[in-house]
Amino acid sequence: MILAFSVAPSGSPANGAESPDGSVSPAVAEAIKVVRASGLPHRTSSMFTEIEGEWDEVFDVVKRATEAVLPFGSRVSLVMKADIRPGFAGELDGKLERLEAAIEGAE
């Protein structure tokens, strides 16, 4: 399974320490630390983090990443999209390699 997710705080944190420019980078950094420590294949872009693994291990990481963001706001937004394809692994890169090959073949 590949799961793309985005997690971010909103609202005022309990300690009242909001970022003056509205940036959520410190909160997202805590979530990404959880993802990186998981050891699962992953990739982070400006909008989403993709993580690959078995259902239970991927959802465990997403849950812990979401919990890491909780102290930064009064609520948390979590957006997820999953590609569930039993029997396949290495698709985080494999899908992109096939796409690039198709683009090159179409030229």
PDB file of C-alpha atoms in Angstrom:
ATOM      1  CA  MET A   1       0.000   0.000   0.000  1.00  0.00           C
ATOM      2  CA  ILE A   2       1.068   3.547  -0.709  1.00  0.00           C
ATOM      3  CA  LEU A   3      -0.633   6.165   1.394  1.00  0.00           C
ATOM      4  CA  ALA A   4      -0.344   9.886   0.739  1.00  0.00           C
ATOM      5  CA  PHE A   5      -1.233  12.056   3.688  1.00  0.00           C
ATOM      6  CA  SER A   6      -1.143  15.636   4.839  1.00  0.00           C
ATOM      7  CA  VAL A   7      -1.443  16.591   8.482  1.00  0.00           C
ATOM      8  CA  ALA A   8      -1.543  20.118   9.890  1.00  0.00           C
ATOM      9  CA  PRO A   9      -2.735  21.878  13.024  1.00  0.00           C
ATOM     10  CA  SER A  10      -5.330  24.617  13.109  1.00  0.00           C
ATOM     11  CA  GLY A  11      -6.678  26.821  15.847  1.00  0.00           C
ATOM     12  CA  SER A  12      -4.750  28.161  18.770  1.00  0.00           C
ATOM     13  CA  PRO A  13      -2.485  25.771  20.636  1.00  0.00           C
ATOM     14  CA  ALA A  14      -3.128  25.244  24.340  1.00  0.00           C
ATOM     15  CA  ASN A  15       0.051  27.159  25.197  1.00  0.00           C
ATOM     16  CA  GLY A  16      -0.994  30.122  23.014  1.00  0.00           C
ATOM     17  CA  ALA A  17       2.311  30.075  21.092  1.00  0.00           C
ATOM     18  CA  GLU A  18       1.207  30.571  17.491  1.00  0.00           C
ATOM     19  CA  SER A  19       3.599  31.229  14.630  1.00  0.00           C
ATOM     20  CA  PRO A  20       3.506  34.949  13.755  1.00  0.00           C
ATOM     21  CA  ASP A  21       3.412  34.173  10.008  1.00  0.00           C
ATOM     22  CA  GLY A  22       0.919  31.313  10.304  1.00  0.00           C
ATOM     23  CA  SER A  23       3.507  28.711   9.301  1.00  0.00           C
ATOM     24  CA  VAL A  24       2.832  25.119  10.304  1.00  0.00           C
ATOM     25  CA  SER A  25       6.394  23.988   9.528  1.00  0.00           C
ATOM     26  CA  PRO A  26       7.354  23.232  13.150  1.00  0.00           C
ATOM     27  CA  ALA A  27       4.297  20.985  13.554  1.00  0.00           C
ATOM     28  CA  VAL A  28       4.800  19.252  10.216  1.00  0.00           C
ATOM     29  CA  ALA A  29       8.464  18.707  11.109  1.00  0.00           C
ATOM     30  CA  GLU A  30       7.385  16.717  14.166  1.00  0.00           C
ATOM     31  CA  ALA A  31       5.130  14.552  11.993  1.00  0.00           C
ATOM     32  CA  ILE A  32       7.911  13.948   9.474  1.00  0.00           C
ATOM     33  CA  LYS A  33      10.297  12.921  12.254  1.00  0.00           C
ATOM     34  CA  VAL A  34       7.833  10.135  13.083  1.00  0.00           C
ATOM     35  CA  VAL A  35       7.673   9.053   9.431  1.00  0.00           C
ATOM     36  CA  ARG A  36      11.454   9.019   9.065  1.00  0.00           C
ATOM     37  CA  ALA A  37      11.948   7.085  12.292  1.00  0.00           C
ATOM     38  CA  SER A  38       9.512   4.407  11.072  1.00  0.00           C
ATOM     39  CA  GLY A  39      12.018   3.030   8.574  1.00  0.00           C
ATOM     40  CA  LEU A  40       9.288   2.658   5.942  1.00  0.00           C
ATOM     41  CA  PRO A  41       9.935   3.932   2.417  1.00  0.00           C
ATOM     42  CA  HIS A  42       8.621   7.487   2.186  1.00  0.00           C
ATOM     43  CA  ARG A  43       8.792  10.717   0.216  1.00  0.00           C
ATOM     44  CA  THR A  44       7.760  14.216   1.288  1.00  0.00           C
ATOM     45  CA  SER A  45       6.756  17.002  -1.078  1.00  0.00           C
ATOM     46  CA  SER A  46       5.430  20.490  -0.462  1.00  0.00           C
ATOM     47  CA  MET A  47       1.880  19.211   0.027  1.00  0.00           C
ATOM     48  CA  PHE A  48       1.926  15.519   0.987  1.00  0.00           C
ATOM     49  CA  THR A  49       4.005  12.728   2.442  1.00  0.00           C
ATOM     50  CA  GLU A  50       3.808   9.328   0.784  1.00  0.00           C
ATOM     51  CA  ILE A  51       4.601   6.243   2.811  1.00  0.00           C
ATOM     52  CA  GLU A  52       4.701   2.611   1.654  1.00  0.00           C
ATOM     53  CA  GLY A  53       4.167  -0.563   3.642  1.00  0.00           C
ATOM     54  CA  GLU A  54       1.574  -2.945   4.975  1.00  0.00           C
ATOM     55  CA  TRP A  55      -1.807  -1.593   6.061  1.00  0.00           C
ATOM     56  CA  ASP A  56      -1.262  -1.831   9.842  1.00  0.00           C
ATOM     57  CA  GLU A  57       2.253  -0.399   9.852  1.00  0.00           C
ATOM     58  CA  VAL A  58       1.340   2.516   7.553  1.00  0.00           C
ATOM     59  CA  PHE A  59      -1.721   3.468   9.583  1.00  0.00           C
ATOM     60  CA  ASP A  60       0.272   3.206  12.818  1.00  0.00           C
ATOM     61  CA  VAL A  61       2.788   5.738  11.458  1.00  0.00           C
ATOM     62  CA  VAL A  62       0.031   8.086  10.290  1.00  0.00           C
ATOM     63  CA  LYS A  63      -1.637   7.887  13.701  1.00  0.00           C
ATOM     64  CA  ARG A  64       1.624   8.669  15.528  1.00  0.00           C
ATOM     65  CA  ALA A  65       2.435  11.503  13.079  1.00  0.00           C
ATOM     66  CA  THR A  66      -1.005  12.987  13.704  1.00  0.00           C
ATOM     67  CA  GLU A  67      -0.521  12.725  17.463  1.00  0.00           C
ATOM     68  CA  ALA A  68       2.820  14.553  17.111  1.00  0.00           C
ATOM     69  CA  VAL A  69       0.966  17.526  15.594  1.00  0.00           C
ATOM     70  CA  LEU A  70      -1.748  17.721  18.294  1.00  0.00           C
ATOM     71  CA  PRO A  71       0.193  20.023  20.660  1.00  0.00           C
ATOM     72  CA  PHE A  72       0.442  22.693  17.927  1.00  0.00           C
ATOM     73  CA  GLY A  73      -3.255  23.551  17.660  1.00  0.00           C
ATOM     74  CA  SER A  74      -6.691  23.065  19.090  1.00  0.00           C
ATOM     75  CA  ARG A  75      -7.501  20.687  16.230  1.00  0.00           C
ATOM     76  CA  VAL A  76      -5.729  18.748  13.475  1.00  0.00           C
ATOM     77  CA  SER A  77      -6.605  18.292   9.817  1.00  0.00           C
ATOM     78  CA  LEU A  78      -5.682  14.949   8.243  1.00  0.00           C
ATOM     79  CA  VAL A  79      -6.109  14.205   4.523  1.00  0.00           C
ATOM     80  CA  MET A  80      -5.332  10.717   3.156  1.00  0.00           C
ATOM     81  CA  LYS A  81      -5.373   8.934  -0.186  1.00  0.00           C
ATOM     82  CA  ALA A  82      -4.340   5.297  -0.548  1.00  0.00           C
ATOM     83  CA  ASP A  83      -3.329   2.970  -3.380  1.00  0.00           C
ATOM     84  CA  ILE A  84      -3.977  -0.536  -2.087  1.00  0.00           C
ATOM     85  CA  ARG A  85      -2.457  -3.148  -4.405  1.00  0.00           C
ATOM     86  CA  PRO A  86      -1.844  -6.486  -2.660  1.00  0.00           C
ATOM     87  CA  GLY A  87       1.255  -8.369  -3.726  1.00  0.00           C
ATOM     88  CA  PHE A  88       3.188  -5.320  -4.911  1.00  0.00           C
ATOM     89  CA  ALA A  89       6.114  -3.618  -3.164  1.00  0.00           C
ATOM     90  CA  GLY A  90       8.560  -0.929  -4.226  1.00  0.00           C
ATOM     91  CA  GLU A  91       5.778   0.993  -5.927  1.00  0.00           C
ATOM     92  CA  LEU A  92       6.765   4.334  -4.422  1.00  0.00           C
ATOM     93  CA  ASP A  93       9.470   4.453  -7.085  1.00  0.00           C
ATOM     94  CA  GLY A  94       8.067   1.848  -9.486  1.00  0.00           C
ATOM     95  CA  LYS A  95       4.997   3.895 -10.389  1.00  0.00           C
ATOM     96  CA  LEU A  96       7.148   6.908 -11.241  1.00  0.00           C
ATOM     97  CA  GLU A  97       9.579   4.830 -13.296  1.00  0.00           C
ATOM     98  CA  ARG A  98       6.701   3.438 -15.385  1.00  0.00           C
ATOM     99  CA  LEU A  99       5.273   6.927 -15.836  1.00  0.00           C
ATOM    100  CA  GLU A 100       8.610   8.321 -17.048  1.00  0.00           C
ATOM    101  CA  ALA A 101       9.007   5.382 -19.447  1.00  0.00           C
ATOM    102  CA  ALA A 102       5.527   6.056 -20.843  1.00  0.00           C
ATOM    103  CA  ILE A 103       6.328   9.750 -21.303  1.00  0.00           C
ATOM    104  CA  GLU A 104       9.581   8.962 -23.087  1.00  0.00           C
ATOM    105  CA  GLY A 105       7.816   6.389 -25.284  1.00  0.00           C
ATOM    106  CA  ALA A 106       5.175   8.920 -26.282  1.00  0.00           C
ATOM    107  CA  GLU A 107       7.698  11.458 -27.598  1.00  0.00           C
TER     108      GLU A 107
END
